[in-house]
PDB file of N, CA and C and ligand atoms in Angstrom:
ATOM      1  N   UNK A  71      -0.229  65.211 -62.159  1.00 45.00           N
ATOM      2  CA  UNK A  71       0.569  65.093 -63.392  1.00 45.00           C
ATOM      3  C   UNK A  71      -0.015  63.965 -64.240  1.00 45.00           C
ATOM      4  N   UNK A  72      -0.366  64.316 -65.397  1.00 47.00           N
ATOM      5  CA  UNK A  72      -1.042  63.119 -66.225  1.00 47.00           C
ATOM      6  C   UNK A  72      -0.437  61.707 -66.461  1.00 47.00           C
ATOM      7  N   UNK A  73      -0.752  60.868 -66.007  1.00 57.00           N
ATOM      8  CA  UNK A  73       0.395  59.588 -66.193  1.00 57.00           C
ATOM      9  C   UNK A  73       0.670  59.066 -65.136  1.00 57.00           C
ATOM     10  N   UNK A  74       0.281  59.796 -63.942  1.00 78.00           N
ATOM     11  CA  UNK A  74       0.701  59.869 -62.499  1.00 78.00           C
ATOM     12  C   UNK A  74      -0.133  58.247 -61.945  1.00 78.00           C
ATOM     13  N   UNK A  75       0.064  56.959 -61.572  1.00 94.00           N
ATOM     14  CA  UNK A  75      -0.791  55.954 -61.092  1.00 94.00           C
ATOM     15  C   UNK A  75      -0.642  56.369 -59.930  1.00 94.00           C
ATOM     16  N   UNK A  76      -1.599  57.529 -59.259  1.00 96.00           N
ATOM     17  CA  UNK A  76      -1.685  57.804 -57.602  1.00 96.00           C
ATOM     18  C   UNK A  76      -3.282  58.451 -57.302  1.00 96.00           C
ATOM     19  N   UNK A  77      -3.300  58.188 -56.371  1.00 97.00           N
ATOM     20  CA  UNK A  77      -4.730  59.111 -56.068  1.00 97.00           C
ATOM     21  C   UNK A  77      -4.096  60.160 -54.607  1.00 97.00           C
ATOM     22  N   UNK A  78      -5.409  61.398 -55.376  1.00 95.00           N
ATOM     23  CA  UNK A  78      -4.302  62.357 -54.568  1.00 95.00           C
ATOM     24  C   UNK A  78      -5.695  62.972 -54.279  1.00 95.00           C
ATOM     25  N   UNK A  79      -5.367  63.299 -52.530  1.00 95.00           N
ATOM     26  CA  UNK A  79      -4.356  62.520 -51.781  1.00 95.00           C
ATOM     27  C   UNK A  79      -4.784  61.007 -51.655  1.00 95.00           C
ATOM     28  N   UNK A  80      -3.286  60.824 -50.889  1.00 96.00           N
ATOM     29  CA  UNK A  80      -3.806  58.976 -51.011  1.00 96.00           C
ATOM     30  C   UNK A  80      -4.403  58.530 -49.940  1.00 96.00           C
ATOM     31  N   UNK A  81      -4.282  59.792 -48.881  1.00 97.00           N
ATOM     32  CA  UNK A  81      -5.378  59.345 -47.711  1.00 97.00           C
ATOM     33  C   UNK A  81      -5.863  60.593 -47.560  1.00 97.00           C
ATOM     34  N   UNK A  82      -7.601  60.335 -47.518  1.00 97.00           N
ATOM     35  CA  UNK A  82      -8.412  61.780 -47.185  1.00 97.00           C
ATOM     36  C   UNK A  82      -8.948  61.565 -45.699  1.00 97.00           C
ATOM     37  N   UNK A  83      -9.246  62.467 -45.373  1.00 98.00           N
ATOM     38  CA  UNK A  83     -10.415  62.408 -43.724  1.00 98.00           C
ATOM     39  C   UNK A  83     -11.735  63.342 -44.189  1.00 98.00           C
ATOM     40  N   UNK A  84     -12.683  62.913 -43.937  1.00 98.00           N
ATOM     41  CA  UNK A  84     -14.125  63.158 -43.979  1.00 98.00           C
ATOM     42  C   UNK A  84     -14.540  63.062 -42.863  1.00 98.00           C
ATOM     43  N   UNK A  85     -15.866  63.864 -42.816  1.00 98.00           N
ATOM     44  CA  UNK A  85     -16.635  63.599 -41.663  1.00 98.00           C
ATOM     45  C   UNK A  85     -17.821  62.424 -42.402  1.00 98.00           C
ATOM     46  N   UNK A  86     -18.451  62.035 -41.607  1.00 98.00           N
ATOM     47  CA  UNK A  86     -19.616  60.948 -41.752  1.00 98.00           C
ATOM     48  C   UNK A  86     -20.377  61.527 -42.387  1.00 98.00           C
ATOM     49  N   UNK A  87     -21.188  61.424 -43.651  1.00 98.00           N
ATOM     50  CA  UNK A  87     -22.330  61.510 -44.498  1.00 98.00           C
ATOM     51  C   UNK A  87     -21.495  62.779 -45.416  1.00 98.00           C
ATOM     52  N   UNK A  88     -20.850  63.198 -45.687  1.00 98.00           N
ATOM     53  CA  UNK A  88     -20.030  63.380 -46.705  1.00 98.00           C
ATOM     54  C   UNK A  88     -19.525  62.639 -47.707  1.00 98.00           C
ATOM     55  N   UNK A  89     -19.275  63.562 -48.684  1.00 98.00           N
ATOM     56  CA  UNK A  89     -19.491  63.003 -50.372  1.00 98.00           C
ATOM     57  C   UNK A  89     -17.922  63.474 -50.642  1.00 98.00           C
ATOM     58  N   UNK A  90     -17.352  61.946 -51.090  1.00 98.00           N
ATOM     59  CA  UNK A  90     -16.195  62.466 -52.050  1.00 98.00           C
ATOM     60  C   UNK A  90     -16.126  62.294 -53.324  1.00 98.00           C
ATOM     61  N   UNK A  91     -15.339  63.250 -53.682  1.00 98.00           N
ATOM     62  CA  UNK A  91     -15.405  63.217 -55.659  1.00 98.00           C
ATOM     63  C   UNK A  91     -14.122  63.208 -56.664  1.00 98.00           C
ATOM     64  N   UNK A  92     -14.022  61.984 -56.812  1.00 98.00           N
ATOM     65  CA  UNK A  92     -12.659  61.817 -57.300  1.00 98.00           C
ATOM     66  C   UNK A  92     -12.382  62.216 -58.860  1.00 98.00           C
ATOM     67  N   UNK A  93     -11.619  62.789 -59.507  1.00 97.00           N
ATOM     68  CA  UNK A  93     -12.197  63.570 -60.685  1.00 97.00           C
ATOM     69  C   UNK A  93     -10.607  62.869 -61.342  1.00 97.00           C
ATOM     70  N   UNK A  94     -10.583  62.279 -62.300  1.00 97.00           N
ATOM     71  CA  UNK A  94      -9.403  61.955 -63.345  1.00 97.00           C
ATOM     72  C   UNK A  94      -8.830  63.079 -63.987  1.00 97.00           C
ATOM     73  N   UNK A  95      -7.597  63.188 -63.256  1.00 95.00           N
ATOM     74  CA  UNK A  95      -6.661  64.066 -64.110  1.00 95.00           C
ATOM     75  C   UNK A  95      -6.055  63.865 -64.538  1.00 95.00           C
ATOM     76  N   UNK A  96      -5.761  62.780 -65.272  1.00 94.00           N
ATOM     77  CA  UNK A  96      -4.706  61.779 -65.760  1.00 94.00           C
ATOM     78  C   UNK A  96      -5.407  61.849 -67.067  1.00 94.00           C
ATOM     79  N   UNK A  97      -4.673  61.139 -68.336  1.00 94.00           N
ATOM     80  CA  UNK A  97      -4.879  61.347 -69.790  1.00 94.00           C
ATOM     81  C   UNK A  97      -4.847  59.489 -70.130  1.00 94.00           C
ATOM     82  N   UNK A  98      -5.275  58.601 -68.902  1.00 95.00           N
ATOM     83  CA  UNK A  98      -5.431  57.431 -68.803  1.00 95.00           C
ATOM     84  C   UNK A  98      -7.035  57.289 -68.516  1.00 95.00           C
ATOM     85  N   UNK A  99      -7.508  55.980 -68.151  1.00 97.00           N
ATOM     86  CA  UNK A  99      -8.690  55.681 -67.302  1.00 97.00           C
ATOM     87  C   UNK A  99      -8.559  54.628 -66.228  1.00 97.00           C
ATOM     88  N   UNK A 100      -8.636  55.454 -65.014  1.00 98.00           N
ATOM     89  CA  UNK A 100      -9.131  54.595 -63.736  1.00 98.00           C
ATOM     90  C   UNK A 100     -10.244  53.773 -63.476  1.00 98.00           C
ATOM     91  N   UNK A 101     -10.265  53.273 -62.255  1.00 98.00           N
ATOM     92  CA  UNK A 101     -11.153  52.797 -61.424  1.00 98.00           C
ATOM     93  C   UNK A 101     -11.184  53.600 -60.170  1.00 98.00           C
ATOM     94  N   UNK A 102     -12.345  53.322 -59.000  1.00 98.00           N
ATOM     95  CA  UNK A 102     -11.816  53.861 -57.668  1.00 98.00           C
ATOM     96  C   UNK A 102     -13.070  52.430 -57.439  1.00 98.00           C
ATOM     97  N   UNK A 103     -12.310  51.415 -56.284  1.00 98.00           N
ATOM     98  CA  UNK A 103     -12.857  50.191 -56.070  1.00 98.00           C
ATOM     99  C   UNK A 103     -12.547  50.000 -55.119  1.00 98.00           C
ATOM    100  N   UNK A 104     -13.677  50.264 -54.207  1.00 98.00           N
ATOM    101  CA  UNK A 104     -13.006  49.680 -53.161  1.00 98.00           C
ATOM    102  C   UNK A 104     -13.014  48.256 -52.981  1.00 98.00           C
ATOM    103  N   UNK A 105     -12.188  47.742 -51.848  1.00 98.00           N
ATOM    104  CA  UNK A 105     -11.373  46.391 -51.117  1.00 98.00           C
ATOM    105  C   UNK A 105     -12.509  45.768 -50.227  1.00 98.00           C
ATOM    106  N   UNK A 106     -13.638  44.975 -50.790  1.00 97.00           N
ATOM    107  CA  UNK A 106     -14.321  44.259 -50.005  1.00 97.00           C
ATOM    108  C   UNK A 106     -14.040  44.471 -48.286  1.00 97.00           C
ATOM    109  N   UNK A 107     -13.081  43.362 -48.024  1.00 97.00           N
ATOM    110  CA  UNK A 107     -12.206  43.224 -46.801  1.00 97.00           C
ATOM    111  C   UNK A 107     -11.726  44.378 -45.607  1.00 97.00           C
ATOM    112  N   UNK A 108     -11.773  45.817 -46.535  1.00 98.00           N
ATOM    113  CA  UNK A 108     -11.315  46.975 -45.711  1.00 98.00           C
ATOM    114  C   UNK A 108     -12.059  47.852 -45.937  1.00 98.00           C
ATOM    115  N   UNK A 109     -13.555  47.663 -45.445  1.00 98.00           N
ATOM    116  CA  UNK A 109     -13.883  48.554 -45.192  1.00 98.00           C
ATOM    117  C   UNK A 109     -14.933  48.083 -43.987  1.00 98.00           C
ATOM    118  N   UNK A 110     -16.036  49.139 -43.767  1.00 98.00           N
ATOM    119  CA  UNK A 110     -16.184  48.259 -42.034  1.00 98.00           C
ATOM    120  C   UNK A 110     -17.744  47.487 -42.721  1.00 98.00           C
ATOM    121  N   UNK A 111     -17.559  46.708 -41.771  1.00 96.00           N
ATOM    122  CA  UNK A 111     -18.961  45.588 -41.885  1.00 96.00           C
ATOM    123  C   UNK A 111     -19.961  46.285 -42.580  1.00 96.00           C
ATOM    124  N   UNK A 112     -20.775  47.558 -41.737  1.00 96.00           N
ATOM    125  CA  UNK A 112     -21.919  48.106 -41.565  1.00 96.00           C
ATOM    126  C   UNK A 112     -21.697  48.702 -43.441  1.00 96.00           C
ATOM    127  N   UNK A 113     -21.384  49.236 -43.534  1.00 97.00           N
ATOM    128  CA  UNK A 113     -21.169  49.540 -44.554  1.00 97.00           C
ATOM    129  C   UNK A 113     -21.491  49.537 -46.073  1.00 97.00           C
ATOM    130  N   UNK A 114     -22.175  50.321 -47.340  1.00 95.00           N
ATOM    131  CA  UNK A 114     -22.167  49.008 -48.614  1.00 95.00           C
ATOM    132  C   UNK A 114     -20.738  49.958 -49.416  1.00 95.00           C
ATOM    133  N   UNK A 115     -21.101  49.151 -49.975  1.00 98.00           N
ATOM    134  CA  UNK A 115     -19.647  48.738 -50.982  1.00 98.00           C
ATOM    135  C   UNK A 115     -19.968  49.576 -52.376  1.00 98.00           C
ATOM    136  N   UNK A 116     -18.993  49.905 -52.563  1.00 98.00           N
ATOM    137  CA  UNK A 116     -18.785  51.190 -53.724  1.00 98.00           C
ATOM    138  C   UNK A 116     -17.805  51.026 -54.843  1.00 98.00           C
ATOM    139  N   UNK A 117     -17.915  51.198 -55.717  1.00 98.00           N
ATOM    140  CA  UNK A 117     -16.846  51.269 -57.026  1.00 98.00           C
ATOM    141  C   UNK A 117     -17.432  51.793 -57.996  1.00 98.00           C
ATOM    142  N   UNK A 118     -16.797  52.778 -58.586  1.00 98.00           N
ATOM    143  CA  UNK A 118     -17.149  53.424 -59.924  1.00 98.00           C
ATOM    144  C   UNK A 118     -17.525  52.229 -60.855  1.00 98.00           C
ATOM    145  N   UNK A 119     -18.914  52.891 -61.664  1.00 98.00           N
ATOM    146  CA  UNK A 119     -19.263  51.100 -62.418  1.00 98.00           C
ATOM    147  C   UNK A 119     -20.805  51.061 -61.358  1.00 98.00           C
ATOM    148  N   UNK A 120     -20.803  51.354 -60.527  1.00 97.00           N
ATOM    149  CA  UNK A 120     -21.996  50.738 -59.418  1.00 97.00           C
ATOM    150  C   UNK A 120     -22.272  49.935 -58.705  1.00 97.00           C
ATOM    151  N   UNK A 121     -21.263  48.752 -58.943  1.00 98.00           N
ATOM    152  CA  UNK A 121     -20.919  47.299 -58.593  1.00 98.00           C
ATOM    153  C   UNK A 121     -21.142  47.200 -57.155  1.00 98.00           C
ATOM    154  N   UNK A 122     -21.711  46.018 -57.103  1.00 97.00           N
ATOM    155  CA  UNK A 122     -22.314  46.075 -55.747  1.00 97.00           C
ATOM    156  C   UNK A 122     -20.992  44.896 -55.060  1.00 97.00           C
ATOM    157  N   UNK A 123     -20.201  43.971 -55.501  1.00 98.00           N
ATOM    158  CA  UNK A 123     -19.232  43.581 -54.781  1.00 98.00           C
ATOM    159  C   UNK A 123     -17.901  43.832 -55.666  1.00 98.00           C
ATOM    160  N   UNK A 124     -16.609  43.712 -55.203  1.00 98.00           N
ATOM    161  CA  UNK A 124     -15.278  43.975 -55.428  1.00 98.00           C
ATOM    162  C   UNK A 124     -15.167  42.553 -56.740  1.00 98.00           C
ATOM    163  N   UNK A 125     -15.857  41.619 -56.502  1.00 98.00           N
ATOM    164  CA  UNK A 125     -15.942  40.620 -57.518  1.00 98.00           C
ATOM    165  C   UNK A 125     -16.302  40.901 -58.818  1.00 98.00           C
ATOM    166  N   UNK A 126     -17.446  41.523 -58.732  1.00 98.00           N
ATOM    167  CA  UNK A 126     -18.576  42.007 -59.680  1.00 98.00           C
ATOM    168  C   UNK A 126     -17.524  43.183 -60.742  1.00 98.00           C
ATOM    169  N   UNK A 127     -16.936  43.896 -59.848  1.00 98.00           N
ATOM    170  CA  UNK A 127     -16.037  44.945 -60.421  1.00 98.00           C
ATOM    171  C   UNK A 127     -14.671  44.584 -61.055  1.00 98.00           C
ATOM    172  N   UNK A 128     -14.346  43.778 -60.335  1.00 98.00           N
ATOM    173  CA  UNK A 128     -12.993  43.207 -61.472  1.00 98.00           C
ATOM    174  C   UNK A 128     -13.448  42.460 -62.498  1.00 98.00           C
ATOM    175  N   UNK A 129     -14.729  41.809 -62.421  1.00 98.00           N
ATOM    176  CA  UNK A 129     -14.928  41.141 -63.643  1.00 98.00           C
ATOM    177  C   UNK A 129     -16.098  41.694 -64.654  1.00 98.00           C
ATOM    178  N   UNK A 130     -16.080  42.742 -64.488  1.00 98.00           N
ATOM    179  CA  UNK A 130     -16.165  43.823 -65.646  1.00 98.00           C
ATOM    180  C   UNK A 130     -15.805  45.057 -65.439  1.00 98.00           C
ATOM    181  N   UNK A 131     -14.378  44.964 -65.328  1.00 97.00           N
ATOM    182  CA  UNK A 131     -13.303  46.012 -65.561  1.00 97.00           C
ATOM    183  C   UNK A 131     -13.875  47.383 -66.315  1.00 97.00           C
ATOM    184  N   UNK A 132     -14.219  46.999 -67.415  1.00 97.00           N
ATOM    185  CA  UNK A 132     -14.708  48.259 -68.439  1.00 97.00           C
ATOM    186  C   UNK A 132     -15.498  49.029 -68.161  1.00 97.00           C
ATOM    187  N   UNK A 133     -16.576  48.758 -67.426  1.00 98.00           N
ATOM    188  CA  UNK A 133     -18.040  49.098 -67.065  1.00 98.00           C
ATOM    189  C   UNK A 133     -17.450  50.258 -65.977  1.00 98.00           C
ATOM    190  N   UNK A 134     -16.474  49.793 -64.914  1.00 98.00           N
ATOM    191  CA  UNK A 134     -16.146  50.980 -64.032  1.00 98.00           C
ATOM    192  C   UNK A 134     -14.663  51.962 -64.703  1.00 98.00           C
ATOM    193  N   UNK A 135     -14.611  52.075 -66.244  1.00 98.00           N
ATOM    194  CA  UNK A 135     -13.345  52.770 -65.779  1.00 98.00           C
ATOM    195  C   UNK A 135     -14.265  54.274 -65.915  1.00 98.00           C
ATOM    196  N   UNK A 136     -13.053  55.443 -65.453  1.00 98.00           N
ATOM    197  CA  UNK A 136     -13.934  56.679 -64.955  1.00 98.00           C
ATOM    198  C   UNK A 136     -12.610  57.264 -66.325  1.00 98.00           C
ATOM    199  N   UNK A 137     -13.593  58.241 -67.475  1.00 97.00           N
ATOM    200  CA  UNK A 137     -12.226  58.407 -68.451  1.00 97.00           C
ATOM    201  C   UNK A 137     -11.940  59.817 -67.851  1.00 97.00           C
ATOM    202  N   UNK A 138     -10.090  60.315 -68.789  1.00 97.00           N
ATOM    203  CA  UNK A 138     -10.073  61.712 -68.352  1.00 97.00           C
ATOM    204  C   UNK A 138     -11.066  62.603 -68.442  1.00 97.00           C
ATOM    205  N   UNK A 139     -10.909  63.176 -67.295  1.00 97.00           N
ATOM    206  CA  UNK A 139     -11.996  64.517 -67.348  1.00 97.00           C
ATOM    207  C   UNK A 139     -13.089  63.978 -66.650  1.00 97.00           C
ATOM    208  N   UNK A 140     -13.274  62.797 -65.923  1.00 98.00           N
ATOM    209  CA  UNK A 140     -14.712  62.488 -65.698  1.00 98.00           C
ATOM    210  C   UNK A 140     -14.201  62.339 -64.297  1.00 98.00           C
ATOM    211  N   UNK A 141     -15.666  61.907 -63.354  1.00 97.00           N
ATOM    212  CA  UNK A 141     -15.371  61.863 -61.866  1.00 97.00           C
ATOM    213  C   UNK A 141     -16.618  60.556 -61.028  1.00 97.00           C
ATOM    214  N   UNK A 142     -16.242  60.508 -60.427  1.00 98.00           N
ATOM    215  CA  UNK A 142     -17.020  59.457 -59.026  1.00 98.00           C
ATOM    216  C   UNK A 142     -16.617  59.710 -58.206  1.00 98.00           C
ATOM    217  N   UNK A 143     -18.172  59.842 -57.367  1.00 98.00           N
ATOM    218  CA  UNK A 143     -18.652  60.514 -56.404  1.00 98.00           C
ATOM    219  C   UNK A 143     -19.593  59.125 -55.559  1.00 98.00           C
ATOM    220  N   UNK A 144     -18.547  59.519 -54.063  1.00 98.00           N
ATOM    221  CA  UNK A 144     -19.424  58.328 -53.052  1.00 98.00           C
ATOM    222  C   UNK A 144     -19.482  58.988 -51.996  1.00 98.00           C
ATOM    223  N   UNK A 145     -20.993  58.683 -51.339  1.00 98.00           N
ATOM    224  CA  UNK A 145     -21.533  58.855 -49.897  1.00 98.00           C
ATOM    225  C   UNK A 145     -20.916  58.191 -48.507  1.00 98.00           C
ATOM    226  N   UNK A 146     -20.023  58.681 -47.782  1.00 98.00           N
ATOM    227  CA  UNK A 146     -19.999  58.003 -46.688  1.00 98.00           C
ATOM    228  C   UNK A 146     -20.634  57.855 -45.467  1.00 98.00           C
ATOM    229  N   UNK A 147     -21.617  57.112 -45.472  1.00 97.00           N
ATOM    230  CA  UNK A 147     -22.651  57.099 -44.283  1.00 97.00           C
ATOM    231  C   UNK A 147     -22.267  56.329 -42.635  1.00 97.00           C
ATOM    232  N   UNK A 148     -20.739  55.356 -43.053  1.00 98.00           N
ATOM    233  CA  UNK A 148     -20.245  54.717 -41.854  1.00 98.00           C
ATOM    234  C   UNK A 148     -18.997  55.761 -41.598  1.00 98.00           C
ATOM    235  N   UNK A 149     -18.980  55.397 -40.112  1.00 98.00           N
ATOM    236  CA  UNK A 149     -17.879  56.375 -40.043  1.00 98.00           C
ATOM    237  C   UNK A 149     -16.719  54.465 -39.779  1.00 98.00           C
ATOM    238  N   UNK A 150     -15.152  55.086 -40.011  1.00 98.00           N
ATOM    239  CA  UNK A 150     -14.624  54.282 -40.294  1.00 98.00           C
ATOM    240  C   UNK A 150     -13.172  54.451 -41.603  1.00 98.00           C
ATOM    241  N   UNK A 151     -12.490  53.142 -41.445  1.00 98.00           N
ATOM    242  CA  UNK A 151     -11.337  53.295 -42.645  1.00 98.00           C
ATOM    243  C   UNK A 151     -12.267  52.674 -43.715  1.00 98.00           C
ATOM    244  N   UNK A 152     -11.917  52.719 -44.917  1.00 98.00           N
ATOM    245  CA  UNK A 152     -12.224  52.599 -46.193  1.00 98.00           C
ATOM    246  C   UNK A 152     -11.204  52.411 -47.090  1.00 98.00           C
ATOM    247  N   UNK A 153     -10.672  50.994 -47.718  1.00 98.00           N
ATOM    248  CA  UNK A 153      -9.479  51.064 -48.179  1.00 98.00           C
ATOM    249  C   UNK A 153     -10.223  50.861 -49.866  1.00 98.00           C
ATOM    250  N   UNK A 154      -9.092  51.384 -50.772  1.00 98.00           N
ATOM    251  CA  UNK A 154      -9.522  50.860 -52.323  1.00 98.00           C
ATOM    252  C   UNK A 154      -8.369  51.296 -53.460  1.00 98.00           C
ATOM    253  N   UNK A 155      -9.458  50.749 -54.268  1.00 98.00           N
ATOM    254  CA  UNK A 155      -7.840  50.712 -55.669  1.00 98.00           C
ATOM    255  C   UNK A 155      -8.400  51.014 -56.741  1.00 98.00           C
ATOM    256  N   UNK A 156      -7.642  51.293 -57.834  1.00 98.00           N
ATOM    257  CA  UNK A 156      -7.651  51.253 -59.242  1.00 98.00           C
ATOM    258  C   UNK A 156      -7.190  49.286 -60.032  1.00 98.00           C
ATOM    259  N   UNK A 157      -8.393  49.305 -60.500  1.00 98.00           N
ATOM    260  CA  UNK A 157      -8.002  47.897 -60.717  1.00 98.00           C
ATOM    261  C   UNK A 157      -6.771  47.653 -62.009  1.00 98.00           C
ATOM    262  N   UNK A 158      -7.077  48.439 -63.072  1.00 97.00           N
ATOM    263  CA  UNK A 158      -5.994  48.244 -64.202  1.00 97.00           C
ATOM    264  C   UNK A 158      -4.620  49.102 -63.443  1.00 97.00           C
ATOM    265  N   UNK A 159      -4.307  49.406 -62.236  1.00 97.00           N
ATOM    266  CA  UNK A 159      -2.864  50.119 -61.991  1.00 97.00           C
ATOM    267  C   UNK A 159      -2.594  49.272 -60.336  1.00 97.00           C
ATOM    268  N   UNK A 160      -3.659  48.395 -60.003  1.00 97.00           N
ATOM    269  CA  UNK A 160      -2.920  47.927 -58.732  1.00 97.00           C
ATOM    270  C   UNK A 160      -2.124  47.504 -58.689  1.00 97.00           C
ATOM    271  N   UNK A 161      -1.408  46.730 -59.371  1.00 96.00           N
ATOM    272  CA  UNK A 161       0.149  46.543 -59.400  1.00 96.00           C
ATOM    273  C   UNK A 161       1.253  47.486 -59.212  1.00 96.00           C
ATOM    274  N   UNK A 162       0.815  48.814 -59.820  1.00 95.00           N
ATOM    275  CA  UNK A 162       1.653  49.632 -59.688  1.00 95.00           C
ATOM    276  C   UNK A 162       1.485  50.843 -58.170  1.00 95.00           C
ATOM    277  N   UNK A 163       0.564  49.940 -57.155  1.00 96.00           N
ATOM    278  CA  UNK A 163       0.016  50.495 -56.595  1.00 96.00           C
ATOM    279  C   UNK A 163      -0.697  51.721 -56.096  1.00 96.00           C
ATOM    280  N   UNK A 164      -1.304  51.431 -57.369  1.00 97.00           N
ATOM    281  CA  UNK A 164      -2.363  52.996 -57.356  1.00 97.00           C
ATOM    282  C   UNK A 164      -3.589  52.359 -56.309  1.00 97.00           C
ATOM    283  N   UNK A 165      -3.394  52.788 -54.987  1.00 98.00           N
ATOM    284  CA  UNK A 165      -4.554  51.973 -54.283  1.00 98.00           C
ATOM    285  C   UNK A 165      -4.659  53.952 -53.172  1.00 98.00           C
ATOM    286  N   UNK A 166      -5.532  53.938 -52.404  1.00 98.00           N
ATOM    287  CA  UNK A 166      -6.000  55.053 -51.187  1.00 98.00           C
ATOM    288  C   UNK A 166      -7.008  54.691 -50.073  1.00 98.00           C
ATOM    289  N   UNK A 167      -6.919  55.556 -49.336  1.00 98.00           N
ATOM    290  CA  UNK A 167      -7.588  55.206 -47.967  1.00 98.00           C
ATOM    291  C   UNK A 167      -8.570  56.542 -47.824  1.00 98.00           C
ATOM    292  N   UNK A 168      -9.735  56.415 -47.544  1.00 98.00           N
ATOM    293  CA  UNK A 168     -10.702  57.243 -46.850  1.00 98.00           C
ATOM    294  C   UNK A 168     -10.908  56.904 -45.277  1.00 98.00           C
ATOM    295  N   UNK A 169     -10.815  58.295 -43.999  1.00 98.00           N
ATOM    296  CA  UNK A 169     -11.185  57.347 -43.142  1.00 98.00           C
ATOM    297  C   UNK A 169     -12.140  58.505 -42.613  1.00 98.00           C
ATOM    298  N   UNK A 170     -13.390  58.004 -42.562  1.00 98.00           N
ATOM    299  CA  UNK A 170     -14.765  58.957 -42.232  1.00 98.00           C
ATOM    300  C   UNK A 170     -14.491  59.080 -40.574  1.00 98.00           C
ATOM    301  N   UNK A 171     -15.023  59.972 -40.244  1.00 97.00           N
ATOM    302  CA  UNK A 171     -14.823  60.210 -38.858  1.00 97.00           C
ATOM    303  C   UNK A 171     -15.705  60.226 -37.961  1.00 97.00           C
TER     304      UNK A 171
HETATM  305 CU1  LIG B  78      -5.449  53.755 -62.371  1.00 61.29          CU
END
């Protein structure tokens, strides 16, 4: 539903080296960022934008938003949880979980 601050679903399961693709259906603009902290060591770090840390990405907000109609797409090569957010709606907790298998 357009307007909706959720990612759907808010928890997916993947297998390992699978690609997810999060596509804005909303008539807003997201982020999908992940949470430094929650995801596993081995791992690199992902956020629409390209941003190589969770730092880098909040402090240029603009660079990662994804507008309606558009999408980001990430490789999961660790298997593992994967936590992340929308940075302009985390308050309203627009945040989701990937957990590769
Ligand atoms: Cu959002």
């Amino acid at each position: 539903m357009p307007g909706d601050l959720t990612f759907e679903p808010k928890t997916a399961t993947i297998e390992t080296g699978e690609t997810v693709r999060w596509t804005n259906e909303s008539d807003i603009e997201h982020t999908v960022t992940a949470y430094e902290d929650e995801i596993p060591d081995e791992a690199t770090y992902f956020a629409s934008g390209g941003f190589e840390s969770e730092r880098a990405a909040r402090n240029r907000v603009t660079e990662g938003l994804i507008a309606p109609g558009e999408n980001y797409e990430h490789t999961f090569e660790e298997p593992g949880t994967y936590g992340y957010f929308c940075i302009p709606h985390e308050g309203s907790g627009m945040v989701g979980t990937v957990r590769v298998k």
